[in-house]
Amino acid sequence: KMDEIAMLNIVEPSQDVQGCQVWGLTPLQRMQEKFAKRLRQAMLFQSKDGEVDRVIESIRSELGDESVGLCTRLGNSNGKVALHMAAWRGDAEWVSRLLDLGASVNAITIRGQSALHFAAGRRRDEVV
């Protein structure tokens, strides 16, 4: 169950938490989508040291521990998840950490590519 305080940070006082918003998503689902996108971007670019850790900590503080795993499994419009990004970059440490956080090793893109495809295609032997 999500912490009540975290929910209050997400939803306006008069808003129905089960009510649909844009694209048929509840406010909680929209927040999870937002954080999943931030996680994917941080994983792909990782321009700042510790950026991925900061995003994960933001997910924990805003949505709760159980949402971290969910955010690792939410993909973009092509189905790419954070694990695909880490494998593409050849970042074995983050591949392992994402799996520990709940990422799915079986996640595939709309083209049927797994993280293994991304790593092997770029000859990222340390991830394969």
XYZ file of N, CA and C in Angstrom:
384
model
N 0.837 -1.191 0.000
C 0.000 0.000 0.000
C 0.870 1.238 0.000
N 0.420 2.216 -0.739
C 1.176 3.458 -0.817
C 0.977 4.269 0.448
N 2.033 4.917 0.864
C 1.970 5.777 2.026
C 0.970 6.913 1.777
N 0.124 7.183 2.751
C -0.920 8.191 2.596
C -0.349 9.572 2.325
N 0.761 9.905 2.934
C 1.384 11.214 2.725
C 1.880 11.352 1.292
N 2.454 10.302 0.755
C 2.912 10.344 -0.638
C 1.729 10.578 -1.569
N 0.598 9.955 -1.292
C -0.586 10.143 -2.123
C -1.058 11.587 -2.053
N -0.998 12.190 -0.881
C -1.412 13.585 -0.752
C -0.514 14.516 -1.553
N 0.737 14.136 -1.739
C 1.647 14.939 -2.549
C 1.334 14.837 -4.036
N 0.647 13.800 -4.436
C 0.371 13.552 -5.847
C -0.983 14.110 -6.264
N -1.983 13.963 -5.410
C -3.365 14.245 -5.778
C -3.839 15.520 -5.094
N -4.539 16.330 -5.858
C -5.164 17.526 -5.294
C -6.240 17.097 -4.302
N -6.472 17.886 -3.244
C -7.441 17.490 -2.214
C -8.827 17.146 -2.748
N -9.298 17.828 -3.770
C -10.649 17.577 -4.281
C -10.685 16.518 -5.383
N -9.553 15.984 -5.750
C -9.463 15.047 -6.872
C -9.774 13.617 -6.443
N -10.474 12.899 -7.296
C -10.768 11.488 -7.077
C -9.546 10.674 -7.487
N -8.938 9.931 -6.534
C -7.719 9.191 -6.842
C -7.955 8.089 -7.864
N -9.172 7.618 -7.998
C -9.475 6.601 -9.000
C -9.976 7.204 -10.313
N -10.200 8.523 -10.297
C -10.693 9.188 -11.499
C -9.639 9.201 -12.589
N -10.087 9.117 -13.801
C -9.155 9.106 -14.924
C -8.769 10.523 -15.295
N -7.557 10.629 -15.786
C -7.036 11.907 -16.250
C -6.699 11.769 -17.720
N -5.625 12.376 -18.117
C -5.170 12.325 -19.503
C -4.849 10.895 -19.889
N -5.276 10.474 -21.054
C -5.042 9.139 -21.607
C -5.585 8.024 -20.723
N -6.576 8.319 -19.914
C -7.211 7.293 -19.106
C -6.398 6.806 -17.922
N -5.420 7.594 -17.475
C -4.576 7.200 -16.351
C -4.977 7.949 -15.091
N -4.887 7.271 -13.953
C -5.131 7.929 -12.679
C -3.943 8.832 -12.353
N -4.098 9.745 -11.408
C -2.968 10.597 -11.026
C -1.739 9.788 -10.589
N -1.956 8.699 -9.863
C -0.840 7.859 -9.436
C -0.121 7.254 -10.638
N -0.898 6.758 -11.597
C -0.289 6.177 -12.793
C 0.481 7.222 -13.584
N -0.033 8.447 -13.644
C 0.680 9.531 -14.343
C 2.014 9.824 -13.647
N 2.013 9.828 -12.325
C 3.267 10.073 -11.595
C 4.257 8.941 -11.845
N 3.780 7.706 -11.859
C 4.663 6.576 -12.121
C 5.245 6.674 -13.531
N 4.433 7.067 -14.493
C 4.906 7.260 -15.868
C 5.980 8.345 -15.919
N 5.729 9.430 -15.214
C 6.682 10.553 -15.192
C 8.028 10.106 -14.634
N 7.989 9.392 -13.518
C 9.239 8.938 -12.907
C 9.927 7.868 -13.760
N 9.142 7.000 -14.400
C 9.736 5.989 -15.279
C 10.473 6.663 -16.435
N 9.891 7.725 -16.969
C 10.544 8.470 -18.054
C 11.843 9.106 -17.558
N 11.795 9.714 -16.388
C 13.017 10.311 -15.819
C 14.091 9.255 -15.590
N 13.677 8.082 -15.153
C 14.621 6.992 -14.913
C 15.256 6.536 -16.227
N 14.442 6.362 -17.267
C 14.980 5.958 -18.573
C 15.960 6.990 -19.113
N 15.600 8.263 -19.004
C 16.480 9.322 -19.498
C 17.787 9.371 -18.716
N 17.702 9.269 -17.407
C 18.911 9.276 -16.582
C 19.791 8.079 -16.914
N 19.175 6.946 -17.154
C 19.929 5.737 -17.471
C 20.600 5.866 -18.836
N 19.918 6.471 -19.782
C 20.463 6.603 -21.137
C 21.608 7.605 -21.188
N 21.402 8.755 -20.607
C 22.387 9.825 -20.743
C 23.396 9.869 -19.610
N 22.955 9.610 -18.413
C 23.784 9.610 -17.216
C 24.888 10.662 -17.285
N 24.470 11.885 -17.610
C 25.423 12.971 -17.778
C 25.994 13.456 -16.451
N 25.286 13.224 -15.381
C 25.748 13.656 -14.063
C 25.938 12.442 -13.176
N 27.041 12.414 -12.461
C 27.266 11.315 -11.515
C 26.157 11.301 -10.475
N 25.616 10.142 -10.253
C 24.591 9.985 -9.231
C 23.191 10.353 -9.674
N 23.001 10.723 -10.938
C 21.674 11.137 -11.404
C 20.655 10.006 -11.280
N 21.036 8.795 -11.649
C 20.107 7.676 -11.563
C 19.732 7.421 -10.104
N 20.714 7.488 -9.217
C 20.431 7.311 -7.787
C 19.455 8.382 -7.288
N 19.618 9.608 -7.757
C 18.717 10.689 -7.336
C 17.294 10.440 -7.835
N 17.158 9.953 -9.054
C 15.816 9.652 -9.583
C 15.176 8.533 -8.770
N 15.931 7.491 -8.483
C 15.390 6.374 -7.695
C 14.992 6.846 -6.303
N 15.791 7.689 -5.700
C 15.452 8.220 -4.377
C 14.196 9.088 -4.448
N 14.028 9.835 -5.540
C 12.810 10.639 -5.728
C 11.581 9.743 -5.831
N 11.720 8.641 -6.559
C 10.598 7.700 -6.676
C 10.237 7.175 -5.291
N 11.246 6.775 -4.536
C 10.990 6.245 -3.181
C 10.300 7.274 -2.297
N 10.783 8.506 -2.326
C 10.233 9.511 -1.422
C 8.848 9.986 -1.848
N 8.583 10.030 -3.154
C 7.287 10.514 -3.637
C 6.225 9.425 -3.728
N 6.636 8.221 -4.129
C 5.653 7.172 -4.408
C 5.774 5.939 -3.526
N 6.892 5.770 -2.853
C 7.086 4.600 -2.004
C 7.976 3.556 -2.660
N 8.545 2.691 -1.832
C 9.482 1.669 -2.302
C 8.893 0.763 -3.373
N 7.613 0.407 -3.210
C 7.020 -0.541 -4.150
C 6.912 0.027 -5.570
N 6.950 1.336 -5.705
C 6.848 1.939 -7.031
C 8.174 1.943 -7.787
N 9.287 1.729 -7.099
C 10.582 1.719 -7.778
C 10.623 0.596 -8.806
N 10.246 -0.611 -8.398
C 10.234 -1.738 -9.325
C 9.293 -1.507 -10.493
N 8.126 -0.946 -10.210
C 7.172 -0.656 -11.274
C 7.762 0.333 -12.271
N 8.414 1.364 -11.770
C 8.992 2.375 -12.658
C 10.121 1.804 -13.512
N 10.800 0.762 -13.031
C 11.841 0.137 -13.852
C 11.221 -0.666 -14.987
N 9.943 -1.048 -14.838
C 9.282 -1.890 -15.840
C 8.397 -1.125 -16.815
N 8.178 0.167 -16.576
C 7.347 0.963 -17.478
C 8.186 1.443 -18.645
N 7.748 1.153 -19.852
C 8.504 1.510 -21.045
C 7.974 2.748 -21.742
N 8.763 3.231 -22.694
C 8.324 4.361 -23.504
C 7.413 3.858 -24.626
N 7.095 4.717 -25.585
C 6.157 4.330 -26.643
C 6.696 3.198 -27.518
N 8.010 2.973 -27.507
C 8.613 1.866 -28.249
C 8.814 0.630 -27.383
N 8.432 0.727 -26.121
C 8.574 -0.395 -25.215
C 9.927 -0.473 -24.515
N 10.796 0.513 -24.741
C 12.112 0.492 -24.097
C 11.978 0.884 -22.633
N 12.612 0.072 -21.780
C 12.631 0.324 -20.345
C 14.053 0.709 -19.931
N 14.222 1.083 -18.677
C 15.547 1.494 -18.183
C 16.598 0.411 -18.396
N 16.207 -0.852 -18.279
C 17.146 -1.954 -18.465
C 17.705 -1.974 -19.891
N 16.869 -1.667 -20.878
C 17.350 -1.579 -22.258
C 18.431 -0.509 -22.374
N 18.196 0.629 -21.712
C 19.143 1.748 -21.789
C 20.482 1.370 -21.152
N 20.418 0.734 -19.992
C 21.651 0.340 -19.299
C 22.426 -0.694 -20.108
N 21.713 -1.637 -20.714
C 22.369 -2.665 -21.526
C 22.986 -2.048 -22.777
N 22.290 -1.124 -23.397
C 22.790 -0.430 -24.586
C 24.094 0.308 -24.273
N 24.142 0.913 -23.069
C 25.331 1.637 -22.645
C 26.450 0.692 -22.191
N 26.101 -0.556 -21.932
C 27.106 -1.505 -21.459
C 27.426 -1.347 -19.993
N 26.477 -0.859 -19.234
C 26.687 -0.595 -17.812
C 26.242 -1.807 -16.982
N 27.170 -2.732 -16.789
C 26.856 -3.983 -16.085
C 26.399 -3.734 -14.649
N 26.987 -2.754 -13.991
C 26.599 -2.459 -12.607
C 25.127 -2.048 -12.540
N 24.704 -1.161 -13.450
C 23.315 -0.717 -13.420
C 22.360 -1.779 -13.925
N 22.786 -2.610 -14.834
C 21.940 -3.725 -15.255
C 21.628 -4.580 -14.028
N 22.637 -4.898 -13.259
C 22.454 -5.706 -12.052
C 21.576 -4.994 -11.028
N 21.823 -3.713 -10.820
C 21.031 -2.954 -9.834
C 19.565 -2.858 -10.250
N 19.329 -2.610 -11.543
C 17.944 -2.523 -12.013
C 17.213 -3.846 -11.830
N 17.895 -4.942 -12.102
C 17.283 -6.260 -11.885
C 16.974 -6.460 -10.409
N 17.879 -6.038 -9.533
C 17.627 -6.129 -8.088
C 16.442 -5.268 -7.655
N 16.226 -4.146 -8.352
C 15.121 -3.238 -8.023
C 13.772 -3.725 -8.557
N 13.805 -4.731 -9.434
C 12.555 -5.282 -9.935
C 12.367 -5.190 -11.433
N 13.390 -4.742 -12.172
C 13.275 -4.696 -13.632
C 13.104 -6.115 -14.162
N 12.402 -6.213 -15.276
C 12.154 -7.524 -15.873
C 13.187 -7.816 -16.956
N 13.907 -8.924 -16.803
C 14.882 -9.335 -17.803
C 14.181 -9.719 -19.109
N 12.901 -10.008 -19.044
C 12.131 -10.420 -20.219
C 11.444 -9.268 -20.941
N 11.665 -8.033 -20.499
C 11.026 -6.883 -21.149
C 11.491 -6.781 -22.594
N 10.517 -6.604 -23.491
C 10.868 -6.466 -24.903
C 10.254 -5.192 -25.472
N 10.891 -4.680 -26.517
C 10.387 -3.502 -27.203
C 9.297 -3.931 -28.181
N 8.699 -2.964 -28.861
C 7.663 -3.309 -29.838
C 8.248 -4.076 -31.014
N 9.552 -4.044 -31.174
C 10.230 -4.822 -32.220
C 10.696 -6.182 -31.716
N 10.359 -6.489 -30.462
C 10.707 -7.789 -29.903
C 12.131 -7.892 -29.379
N 12.776 -6.759 -29.139
C 14.157 -6.769 -28.653
C 14.216 -6.702 -27.134
N 15.047 -7.561 -26.570
C 15.269 -7.557 -25.118
C 16.529 -6.751 -24.811
N 16.820 -6.596 -23.542
C 18.053 -5.910 -23.135
C 19.276 -6.663 -23.665
N 19.173 -7.971 -23.739
C 20.269 -8.778 -24.275
C 20.554 -8.409 -25.737
N 19.504 -8.182 -26.523
C 19.692 -7.748 -27.906
C 20.451 -6.424 -27.963
N 20.080 -5.497 -27.080
C 20.729 -4.181 -27.062
C 22.207 -4.317 -26.714
N 22.509 -5.135 -25.720
C 23.905 -5.322 -25.296
C 24.718 -6.040 -26.368
N 24.171 -7.113 -26.909
C 24.903 -7.888 -27.912
C 25.098 -7.093 -29.197
N 24.096 -6.309 -29.576
C 24.186 -5.516 -30.795
C 25.272 -4.472 -30.754
N 25.628 -4.031 -29.558
C 26.698 -3.045 -29.401
C 27.973 -3.665 -28.839
N 27.999 -4.992 -28.850
C 29.160 -5.750 -28.360
C 29.537 -5.365 -26.920
N 28.525 -5.282 -26.096
C 28.720 -4.958 -24.677
C 28.875 -6.272 -23.903
N 30.024 -6.905 -24.107
C 30.261 -8.223 -23.515
C 30.139 -8.239 -21.994
N 30.450 -7.117 -21.348
C 30.375 -7.069 -19.892
C 28.943 -7.201 -19.381
N 27.965 -6.917 -20.259
C 26.546 -7.041 -19.883
C 25.998 -8.386 -20.311
N 26.442 -8.878 -21.451
C 25.950 -10.143 -21.987
C 26.379 -11.267 -21.071
